[in-house]
């Protein structure tokens, strides 16, 4: 009999690379997990997938009333609802992915302790599920663009996948890191909602970067979501040019976060089943 | 085909048991954190630690197509060993070499989602167990038929009865086709009927030439399924080899009861018990008796002065204390009711083979005089023994998971077809 695979199990120490070949072999499981999460997302709800429209839409309405009408927040000369909704689109993808990824190991603990598969699948697959919500919310945005008579620029549409990919890198990178810590310290569960809420204030979702004084601009720029949301707004809603330098910085930071997340995850992976 | 498919080289696994120091304060923690920011996450805090070795220098190898049973008490390291072989956790030292696709069943229904339907869970669970979607699709009907849940396929499994749930879970697992299958006691599921079906399926898998590692507390199924066996205790391999041999050693060690009872001479009594033990034809044996061997109980006693109308008796009771029978030495020998002179006596009683169900039994021996007022000279819990299922009991022969009752004789059943017609 010809054996295709020889597995060697040894004590693991130090930093470990990513076994891409193995990940590829388990791609079906990755998609099954994505499919499972989508399937169960709106189970036993009365209005089902409508929530994917209602959630960002209602948030947009609330923000428009309080920040747009009452606080008179500047919005680069575009109507505030469009301004805030285009920001929320990416922000929601980022925050939901991050939350799900951070919780992924703990919520799949029973599987983690009983079956082997590349553990990276767990934090990565829940960053795919919110893409469905993103797509639905994007349709709502298109409706709003029609309503306000805006035409997105061609370059805006072209870079959209790139922006989404950068959001994925940031969310999953941070998610893998937090998921690994969460296995041992469940504090993450309680700290994360607070962290995400705070992060919303250092991301130009409800305000434009222009209202932050230039000496503190660098703080915003360290946040990869800043470049993403700014570029998305400039490209889709218009009002100003896309700042490619800022976008490049965001891309580099997002990639760095992703790599750090993946390696930290791989390094701590061996103890997951023991401490979960 | 005698290649080694699994080779385990001196693996050890230690867990650290942490005792937190009581004087640790938040301030200490914060200063410590400030000094070494990532220490907290690496888990190297200043707490007292103790190492616990779940496995110590375990070494064995398994050949292609071999079915290895692993036995041992709870906490002996069996599950840790399986977890290492399934790559769920890593050894602290040593290494393991595996050839081929490994599937481990440490639990049935891993990853089942209550909100999803039976159909959906078959695909989910199959994928988690390492089956390809195309493979699942091909075996789908077979799985459904095996689980007997056809009409509930599109019902969320949270509405399933526990029996249906387990059946579905096992059905998926049973259709895995890896080169190496690792199983942890999953057979103990479902009702008797289904357990039988599961065991049958396992045998099919075993006969298919697959290599199987099987942990169980059920010596009967280890004996039936496996062609070699290792006994783990406190993280070490205590014995390895032929299953029957290893199981015998294990049970012998396990049982706390005595196999031999002895007592000093007591001159004040008219009669006294000296020794009780089991016999194998001629020689004295340990406390293990095969189902298909006679149980010979030998009782030695002394008569210190002549007695009339006395008897020696014993009761046989089950391991949990239920009395099964009482027997006396004069039952078939009424002449013993007469006088017995001074001396050292030995009497043996035979409990015929293929009667007692596999299990543990205790022997209470008594020596009485039947005169009025009756006098009890000795009445002592003496020995215990185990009837071991070596595959010859009806239960084992037909692969049943359990059969109630203390006795398991082969009764003479005669079955004929009386008529072609039924009464309908």
XYZ file of C-alpha atoms in Angstrom:
700
model
C 0.000 0.000 0.000
C 1.331 3.404 -0.903
C 0.995 5.865 1.909
C 0.451 9.397 0.780
C 0.772 10.991 4.155
C 3.165 10.532 6.990
C 2.311 12.617 10.002
C 4.828 13.209 12.716
C 3.610 14.495 16.034
C 6.303 16.172 18.063
C 6.428 18.627 20.920
C 5.944 22.069 19.469
C 8.109 24.916 20.541
C 8.572 28.511 19.466
C 7.207 30.147 16.348
C 5.639 27.967 13.724
C 4.932 28.766 10.117
C 1.634 28.274 8.382
C 1.000 24.949 6.719
C -0.637 26.243 3.561
C -0.894 22.817 1.965
C -2.842 21.493 4.912
C -5.088 24.565 5.026
C -5.883 23.976 1.377
C -6.773 20.383 2.049
C -9.223 21.509 4.700
C -10.814 24.210 2.534
C -14.133 22.375 2.509
C -14.329 22.525 6.273
C -13.663 26.254 6.097
C -16.614 26.739 3.775
C -18.777 24.410 5.848
C -18.141 26.576 8.890
C -19.006 29.705 6.898
C -22.142 28.006 5.613
C -23.080 26.890 9.133
C -22.705 30.388 10.539
C -24.787 31.900 7.746
C -27.420 29.192 8.145
C -27.862 29.665 11.862
C -27.480 33.418 11.807
C -31.128 34.332 11.615
C -32.682 31.024 12.660
C -35.818 31.363 14.716
C -36.175 35.081 14.029
C -39.447 36.411 12.676
C -38.054 38.809 10.086
C -34.881 36.840 9.350
C -32.414 38.364 6.985
C -34.253 41.715 7.129
C -32.139 42.326 10.218
C -29.138 42.678 7.961
C -30.854 45.711 6.419
C -32.484 47.080 9.560
C -29.437 47.058 11.819
C -27.181 49.418 9.828
C -30.149 51.375 8.530
C -31.549 52.189 11.961
C -28.091 53.003 13.262
C -27.665 55.368 10.328
C -31.004 57.029 11.163
C -30.051 57.460 14.814
C -26.626 58.846 13.953
C -28.116 61.157 11.320
C -30.555 62.565 13.849
C -28.105 63.041 16.687
C -24.841 63.822 14.933
C -26.130 65.123 11.587
C -29.124 67.229 12.634
C -28.512 68.059 16.299
C -24.726 68.235 16.499
C -24.325 69.549 12.945
C -21.335 67.300 12.314
C -19.496 68.329 9.106
C -19.520 65.631 6.418
C -17.243 66.720 3.569
C -20.169 68.388 1.826
C -22.201 65.198 1.288
C -25.521 64.510 3.029
C -24.810 63.147 6.475
C -26.894 59.940 6.091
C -24.810 58.842 3.101
C -21.652 59.945 4.828
C -22.305 57.937 7.957
C -23.780 54.925 6.172
C -20.746 54.487 3.937
C -18.595 54.508 7.062
C -20.862 52.138 8.958
C -20.751 49.685 6.067
C -17.077 48.952 6.627
C -17.141 49.549 10.338
C -19.855 46.929 10.824
C -17.963 44.417 8.760
C -14.859 45.091 10.810
C -16.466 45.032 14.263
C -18.681 41.991 13.646
C -15.785 40.033 12.126
C -13.508 40.977 14.980
C -16.072 40.021 17.610
C -16.866 36.689 15.956
C -13.237 35.811 15.338
C -12.242 36.615 18.926
C -14.993 34.398 20.226
C -14.469 31.615 17.696
C -12.208 29.323 19.717
C -14.260 29.569 22.870
C -17.571 29.061 21.121
C -16.226 26.040 19.235
C -14.483 24.655 22.277
C -16.270 21.309 22.065
C -14.972 20.724 18.551
C -11.531 22.039 19.422
C -11.146 19.462 22.157
C -12.297 16.496 20.149
C -11.157 16.773 16.564
C -8.040 17.866 14.801
C -8.100 20.311 11.916
C -6.021 23.407 11.202
C -7.111 25.689 14.005
C -6.736 28.782 11.814
C -10.014 27.862 10.180
C -11.895 28.786 13.332
C -11.047 32.499 13.561
C -10.913 32.932 9.785
C -14.286 31.510 8.834
C -16.389 33.939 10.917
C -14.831 36.856 9.041
C -16.583 35.577 5.931
C -20.090 35.488 7.346
C -20.454 39.283 7.768
C -19.747 39.616 4.045
C -23.381 38.668 3.512
C -24.478 41.557 5.697
C -22.003 43.769 3.895
C -23.483 42.873 0.540
C -27.021 43.524 1.733
C -26.071 46.838 3.318
C -24.251 47.744 0.145
C -27.485 47.391 -1.790
C -29.095 49.743 0.699
C -26.245 52.198 0.064
C -26.864 52.018 -3.661
C -30.503 52.850 -2.975
C -29.431 55.831 -0.912
C -27.067 56.993 -3.667
C -30.007 56.935 -6.082
C -32.146 58.833 -3.613
C -29.551 61.566 -3.159
C -28.513 61.549 -6.853
C -24.900 60.544 -6.364
C -22.857 58.558 -8.834
C -19.912 56.584 -7.466
C -16.604 57.051 -9.288
C -15.205 54.205 -11.339
C -12.040 54.060 -9.276
C -14.223 53.867 -6.158
C -15.880 50.718 -7.428
C -12.605 49.226 -8.597
C -10.900 49.612 -5.226
C -13.900 48.354 -3.254
C -12.697 44.715 -3.108
C -9.274 45.948 -2.060
C -10.825 47.966 0.774
C -12.826 44.999 1.875
C -9.730 42.818 1.778
C -7.814 45.306 3.907
C -10.695 45.322 6.410
C -10.529 41.539 6.437
C -6.786 41.614 7.153
C -7.218 43.990 10.094
C -10.245 42.261 11.573
C -8.926 38.727 11.227
C -5.402 39.651 12.338
C -6.640 41.251 15.506
C -9.279 38.518 15.792
C -6.724 35.685 15.680
C -4.629 37.414 18.318
C -7.587 38.021 20.634
C -9.036 34.550 20.015
C -5.768 32.980 21.137
C -5.734 35.058 24.308
C -9.420 34.470 24.885
C -8.816 30.729 25.201
C -6.801 31.302 28.329
C -8.181 34.586 29.610
C -11.915 34.941 29.181
C -11.500 38.609 30.099
C -11.428 39.282 26.377
C -15.133 38.536 26.220
C -15.879 41.402 28.553
C -13.193 43.800 27.398
C -13.878 43.445 23.691
C -17.259 45.225 23.422
C -15.786 48.136 25.307
C -12.679 48.086 23.128
C -14.740 48.085 19.946
C -16.923 50.931 21.171
C -13.850 52.973 21.982
C -12.321 52.141 18.630
C -15.389 53.603 16.932
C -14.336 56.979 18.290
C -10.853 56.782 16.814
C -12.257 55.789 13.442
C -13.806 58.449 11.203
C -17.203 56.777 10.977
C -19.444 59.441 12.467
C -17.108 62.367 11.826
C -14.677 63.353 9.046
C -10.929 63.275 9.749
C -10.877 67.011 9.073
C -12.365 67.814 12.466
C -9.384 66.275 14.254
C -6.598 68.772 14.784
C -3.535 68.009 12.670
C -1.279 67.224 15.642
C -3.460 64.221 16.520
C -4.122 63.079 12.937
C -1.360 60.445 13.219
C -3.349 58.568 15.839
C -6.207 58.187 13.386
C -3.813 57.138 10.663
C -2.451 54.287 12.762
C -5.915 52.785 12.666
C -6.149 50.903 9.378
C -9.901 51.433 9.243
C -9.287 55.172 8.827
C -7.680 54.839 5.416
C -10.278 52.282 4.340
C -13.303 54.356 5.299
C -11.822 57.575 3.958
C -11.029 55.938 0.632
C -14.458 54.308 0.444
C -16.148 57.636 1.018
C -14.021 59.501 -1.465
C -14.497 56.817 -4.086
C -18.167 56.037 -3.682
C -19.726 59.210 -2.394
C -17.208 61.645 -3.833
C -16.523 65.009 -2.273
C -12.742 64.650 -2.366
C -9.870 62.699 -3.898
C -8.826 59.300 -2.634
C -5.751 59.674 -0.409
C -3.617 56.834 -1.716
C -0.766 57.484 0.698
C -3.121 57.067 3.627
C -4.583 53.961 2.015
C -1.105 52.505 1.561
C -0.296 53.140 5.229
C -3.539 51.411 6.207
C -2.714 48.498 3.942
C 0.741 48.052 5.455
C -0.557 48.282 9.010
C -3.384 45.853 8.234
C -0.925 43.376 6.721
C 1.340 43.720 9.760
C -1.579 43.090 12.125
C -2.600 40.072 10.060
C 0.873 38.555 10.090
C 1.307 39.185 13.784
C -2.116 37.672 14.467
C -1.418 34.573 12.424
C 1.968 33.923 13.995
C 0.852 34.603 17.520
C -2.058 32.253 16.911
C 0.200 29.526 15.536
C 2.605 29.908 18.421
C -0.051 29.472 21.082
C -2.160 26.981 19.132
C -0.645 23.869 20.741
C -2.049 24.680 24.164
C -5.604 25.453 23.021
C -7.031 22.021 23.738
C -5.298 21.894 27.118
C -6.513 25.211 28.471
C -9.816 25.776 26.669
C 1.533 -5.909 5.043
C 3.258 -6.035 8.381
C 4.490 -2.457 8.192
C 4.330 -0.284 11.210
C 1.561 2.213 10.632
C 1.794 3.899 14.023
C 5.018 4.279 15.924
C 4.938 5.909 19.325
C 8.393 6.793 20.609
C 8.706 7.476 24.321
C 6.013 10.083 24.500
C 5.390 11.960 27.713
C 2.845 14.579 28.468
C 2.860 16.808 31.487
C 0.250 19.222 32.623
C 1.015 22.056 34.935
C -1.240 22.399 37.889
C -1.117 25.961 39.085
C -1.647 27.019 42.636
C -2.127 30.741 42.799
C -0.123 32.552 45.408
C -2.389 34.235 47.844
C -0.301 37.355 48.401
C -0.410 38.342 44.782
C -1.922 41.787 44.486
C -3.100 43.812 41.553
C -0.166 46.152 42.140
C 2.330 43.314 41.890
C 0.668 42.141 38.768
C 0.723 45.580 37.192
C 4.399 46.202 37.970
C 5.217 42.772 36.713
C 3.266 43.429 33.557
C 5.000 46.734 33.040
C 8.358 44.976 33.228
C 7.477 42.161 30.890
C 4.436 43.142 28.883
C 3.754 39.827 27.224
C 4.356 37.615 30.157
C 0.725 37.504 31.096
C -0.199 36.136 27.720
C 2.558 33.606 27.695
C 1.180 32.313 30.962
C 4.416 32.629 32.881
C 3.071 34.269 35.997
C 4.656 33.939 39.383
C 2.541 31.202 40.756
C 3.483 27.979 42.339
C 3.439 25.208 39.829
C 3.317 21.504 40.036
C 3.920 19.119 37.209
C 1.557 16.265 36.622
C 2.602 13.565 34.208
C -0.402 12.252 32.334
C 1.841 10.055 30.201
C 5.376 8.936 30.885
C 7.624 7.332 28.275
C 4.893 5.502 26.454
C 6.192 3.395 23.633
C 4.442 1.004 21.295
C 3.839 0.432 17.650
C 0.879 -0.728 15.666
C 1.015 -2.667 12.464
C -1.084 -2.192 9.403
C -4.517 -3.719 9.995
C -3.922 -4.346 13.677
C -6.696 -3.614 16.156
C -5.207 -2.330 19.366
C -7.253 -2.072 22.529
C -6.238 0.306 25.282
C -7.413 -0.398 28.803
C -6.806 1.150 32.188
C -8.522 2.898 35.037
C -9.987 6.377 34.751
C -7.154 8.860 34.762
C -4.591 6.317 33.597
C -3.769 8.457 30.567
C -5.852 6.692 27.928
C -7.659 9.795 26.778
C -4.481 11.856 26.765
C -2.852 9.234 24.586
C -5.737 9.302 22.131
C -5.701 13.090 22.104
C -2.022 13.102 21.222
C -2.524 10.535 18.488
C -5.403 12.623 17.135
C -3.208 15.746 17.161
C -5.550 17.573 19.470
C -2.835 18.117 21.994
C 0.925 17.767 21.753
C 3.336 15.621 23.730
C 5.807 17.268 26.060
C 8.498 14.884 24.887
C 8.866 12.075 22.407
C 7.276 11.734 19.013
C 4.691 9.792 17.079
C 4.761 8.712 13.481
C 1.487 7.984 11.707
C 1.058 6.751 8.149
C -2.146 7.587 6.390
C -5.341 9.394 7.085
C -6.364 9.414 10.727
C -9.905 9.865 11.935
C -10.669 10.102 15.592
C -13.960 9.544 17.270
C -13.442 10.789 20.774
C -17.116 11.586 21.006
C -20.104 11.047 18.788
C -21.774 14.056 17.275
C -18.878 16.470 17.610
C -19.943 19.805 16.201
C -23.605 18.926 15.749
C -25.561 22.141 15.706
C -28.977 21.942 17.371
C -30.533 24.522 15.056
C -29.565 22.677 11.905
C -31.579 19.834 10.439
C -30.492 16.213 10.371
C -29.541 16.537 6.729
C -27.450 19.644 7.358
C -25.762 18.114 10.368
C -24.697 15.088 8.363
C -22.734 17.387 6.086
C -21.417 19.529 8.941
C -20.381 16.613 11.129
C -18.957 14.709 8.190
C -16.776 17.665 7.263
C -15.599 18.081 10.833
C -14.674 14.407 10.951
C -12.647 14.908 7.793
C -14.910 13.577 5.078
C -15.076 15.262 1.716
C -18.449 16.630 0.664
C -18.469 14.371 -2.379
C -17.800 11.404 -0.094
C -20.692 12.378 2.187
C -23.030 12.849 -0.742
C -22.136 9.383 -1.972
C -22.799 7.772 1.400
C -25.699 9.989 2.373
C -28.468 7.430 1.842
C -26.481 4.769 3.613
C -25.962 7.049 6.610
C -29.628 7.972 6.798
C -30.704 4.345 6.534
C -28.242 3.286 9.222
C -29.478 6.007 11.582
C -33.138 5.146 10.883
C -34.200 8.784 10.793
C -35.588 9.075 7.250
C -38.739 10.956 8.186
C -36.924 13.449 10.414
C -34.209 14.451 7.969
C -35.446 18.007 7.693
C -36.207 18.537 11.365
C -33.725 20.528 13.445
C -31.805 18.085 15.613
C -32.773 20.007 18.730
C -36.192 18.399 18.338
C -34.703 14.904 18.107
C -34.983 12.444 20.941
C -31.644 11.645 22.489
C -31.765 8.213 20.880
C -32.260 9.634 17.404
C -29.508 12.140 17.985
C -26.989 9.508 18.988
C -28.005 7.212 16.155
C -27.477 9.929 13.596
C -24.170 10.905 15.145
C -22.871 7.363 15.145
C -24.121 6.748 11.645
C -22.017 9.583 10.280
C -18.966 8.414 12.179
C -19.465 4.817 11.122
C -19.102 5.761 7.500
C -15.657 7.249 7.827
C -13.023 5.455 5.825
C -9.641 6.447 7.161
C -6.549 4.255 7.266
C -6.351 4.691 11.031
C -9.414 4.945 13.204
C -9.144 6.101 16.811
C -12.161 5.406 18.976
C -12.845 6.372 22.562
C -15.640 4.409 24.141
C -18.239 5.727 21.743
C -19.951 2.412 21.534
C -21.722 2.987 24.803
C -24.527 4.838 23.101
C -28.134 4.267 22.284
C -30.386 1.406 23.212
C -29.260 -2.207 23.293
C -30.544 -2.828 19.801
C -28.554 0.022 18.351
C -25.462 -0.806 20.360
C -25.492 -4.210 18.800
C -25.707 -2.646 15.381
C -22.812 -0.341 16.229
C -20.654 -3.206 17.401
C -21.494 -5.094 14.229
C -20.475 -2.113 12.151
C -17.240 -1.833 14.104
C -16.468 -5.430 13.341
C -17.072 -4.823 9.653
C -14.672 -1.910 9.806
C -12.146 -4.043 11.636
C -12.463 -6.842 9.117
C -11.941 -4.325 6.335
C -8.250 -4.283 7.249
C -8.255 -0.876 8.822
C -6.011 -0.109 11.728
C -8.024 0.626 14.832
C -7.129 2.035 18.229
C -9.892 1.424 20.670
C -10.268 2.581 24.265
C -12.946 0.927 26.306
C -13.904 -0.136 29.763
C -15.853 -2.982 28.305
C -13.463 -5.920 28.419
C -15.904 -7.952 26.373
C -15.727 -5.640 23.381
C -11.949 -5.251 23.679
C -11.647 -8.990 23.678
C -13.951 -9.376 20.736
C -12.639 -6.555 18.581
C -8.950 -6.314 19.270
C -6.040 -8.529 18.386
C -3.632 -6.836 20.744
C -3.978 -4.755 23.835
C -2.049 -2.394 26.071
C -2.789 -1.608 29.687
C -1.992 1.894 30.848
C -1.678 2.836 34.473
C -0.567 6.210 35.808
C 0.682 7.212 32.394
C 2.786 4.130 31.786
C 2.348 0.962 29.793
C 2.074 -1.796 32.370
C 1.396 -4.694 30.063
C 1.064 -5.242 26.340
C 0.338 -8.124 24.063
C -2.395 -10.672 23.654
C -5.722 -9.120 24.733
C -6.861 -12.025 26.860
C -3.599 -12.032 28.745
C -3.520 -8.301 29.319
C -7.171 -8.177 30.313
C -6.585 -10.983 32.828
C -3.653 -9.155 34.367
C -5.623 -5.940 34.469
C -8.669 -7.481 36.105
C -6.497 -9.367 38.529
C -4.849 -6.127 39.571
C -8.115 -4.225 39.582
C -9.927 -6.497 41.974
C -9.390 -5.623 45.563
C -11.002 -8.777 46.957
C -8.958 -11.773 48.073
C -8.548 -14.815 45.931
C -7.470 -16.911 48.911
C -8.798 -16.853 52.414
C -6.815 -18.327 55.295
C -7.385 -18.456 59.026
C -5.361 -19.724 61.989
C -6.240 -22.837 63.960
C -8.693 -22.065 66.767
C -8.593 -24.755 69.448
C -11.463 -23.311 71.472
C -13.971 -24.003 68.703
C -15.296 -27.453 67.920
C -14.831 -26.633 64.232
C -13.064 -23.872 62.441
C -12.490 -22.733 58.898
C -8.869 -22.720 57.699
C -8.718 -21.943 54.010
C -10.939 -21.065 51.031
C -9.615 -20.813 47.472
C -10.329 -21.508 43.839
C -9.098 -24.600 42.086
C -8.326 -25.376 38.518
C -8.521 -29.164 38.372
C -5.575 -29.658 40.709
C -3.768 -26.348 41.216
C -4.843 -23.318 43.147
C -5.578 -20.365 40.836
C -6.083 -16.618 41.015
C -9.435 -14.980 41.106
C -10.163 -15.119 37.410
C -12.239 -17.876 35.926
C -13.152 -18.181 32.284
C -16.825 -18.314 31.449
C -16.327 -21.716 29.908
C -14.415 -23.222 32.840
C -15.920 -24.785 35.946
C -15.596 -22.762 39.121
C -14.098 -25.062 41.754
C -14.403 -23.748 45.267
C -12.200 -25.497 47.821
C -12.953 -25.153 51.525
C -10.585 -26.500 54.179
C -11.649 -26.800 57.794
C -10.651 -28.456 61.032
C -12.736 -30.455 63.439
C -11.169 -30.156 66.857
C -13.538 -32.533 68.604
C -16.032 -34.938 67.160
C -19.295 -33.304 66.080
C -22.634 -34.651 65.029
C -25.111 -33.222 62.534
C -23.071 -30.306 61.283
C -22.798 -28.706 57.880
C -20.483 -26.624 55.755
C -22.200 -24.214 53.412
C -21.543 -21.221 51.237
C -23.573 -18.506 49.627
C -22.684 -17.041 46.310
C -23.533 -13.382 45.909
C -22.935 -10.885 43.161
C -20.335 -8.131 43.358
C -23.020 -5.738 44.478
C -24.130 -8.019 47.267
C -27.196 -9.792 45.945
C -27.430 -13.388 47.112
C -27.710 -15.795 44.217
C -27.608 -19.217 45.798
C -26.819 -21.170 48.935
C -25.391 -24.662 48.886
C -24.375 -27.169 51.600
C -21.996 -30.089 51.669
C -24.707 -32.608 52.582
C -27.076 -31.743 49.705
C -25.948 -34.765 47.713
C -24.356 -36.584 50.650
C -26.914 -37.098 53.435
C -24.415 -39.395 55.216
C -22.520 -36.267 56.268
C -25.368 -35.547 58.700
C -23.846 -38.188 60.951
C -20.861 -37.768 63.239
C -17.594 -36.363 61.894
C -14.392 -37.170 63.673
C -11.495 -34.916 64.577
C -9.223 -33.962 61.669
C -8.347 -31.626 58.818
C -10.913 -31.739 56.001
C -11.019 -30.457 52.482
C -14.219 -30.219 50.499
C -14.729 -28.882 46.978
C -17.848 -27.674 45.259
C -18.261 -27.140 41.549
C -20.289 -24.368 40.026
C -20.653 -25.646 36.488
C -19.166 -23.757 33.579
C -21.271 -21.600 31.267
C -23.740 -20.685 33.970
C -22.554 -17.615 35.836
C -22.684 -14.377 33.870
C -19.334 -12.640 33.511
C -18.862 -10.422 36.553
C -17.653 -10.391 40.141
C -18.867 -12.740 42.829
C -18.304 -13.164 46.557
C -18.309 -16.327 48.622
C -19.548 -16.374 52.196
C -18.653 -19.622 53.996
C -20.312 -20.885 57.123
C -19.855 -23.841 59.457
C -22.798 -24.664 61.679
C -24.108 -27.417 63.857
C -27.702 -28.334 63.143
C -28.347 -29.467 66.717
C -30.751 -27.553 68.871
C -29.792 -24.983 69.872
C -27.873 -24.563 66.626
C -24.379 -23.293 66.921
C -22.451 -21.198 64.376
C -18.720 -21.894 64.475
C -17.708 -19.699 61.561
C -19.535 -17.398 59.175
C -17.025 -15.443 57.102
C -16.879 -13.428 53.880
C -14.027 -15.315 52.330
C -13.065 -14.902 48.703
C -14.132 -13.047 45.592
C -13.695 -14.105 42.027
C -14.447 -12.873 38.535
C -16.005 -14.780 35.754
C -14.304 -13.471 32.656
C -15.929 -13.312 29.308
C -13.439 -14.847 26.931
C -15.859 -14.615 24.075
C -17.731 -17.795 24.813
C -20.757 -16.339 26.607
C -23.984 -15.970 24.641
C -23.728 -12.223 25.141
C -20.260 -12.039 23.624
C -20.984 -14.580 20.925
C -23.795 -12.509 19.572
C -22.187 -9.156 20.126
C -24.713 -7.848 22.589
C -23.791 -4.902 24.713
C -25.543 -6.146 27.781
C -27.634 -9.033 28.961
C -29.271 -8.819 32.320
C -29.229 -11.462 35.018
C -26.619 -13.286 37.035
C -26.956 -16.473 35.107
C -26.298 -16.943 31.471
C -26.799 -20.602 30.759
C -27.366 -21.946 27.292
C -30.937 -23.134 27.554
C -32.236 -25.708 25.180
C -34.492 -23.823 22.812
C -36.332 -25.732 20.152
C -38.021 -23.775 17.415
C -40.247 -25.143 14.679
C -42.455 -23.602 12.134
C -45.884 -24.962 12.948
C -47.839 -23.679 9.998
C -47.512 -21.508 6.903
C -50.543 -19.533 7.985
C -50.614 -16.707 10.475
C -53.601 -15.822 12.582
C -54.493 -12.606 10.806
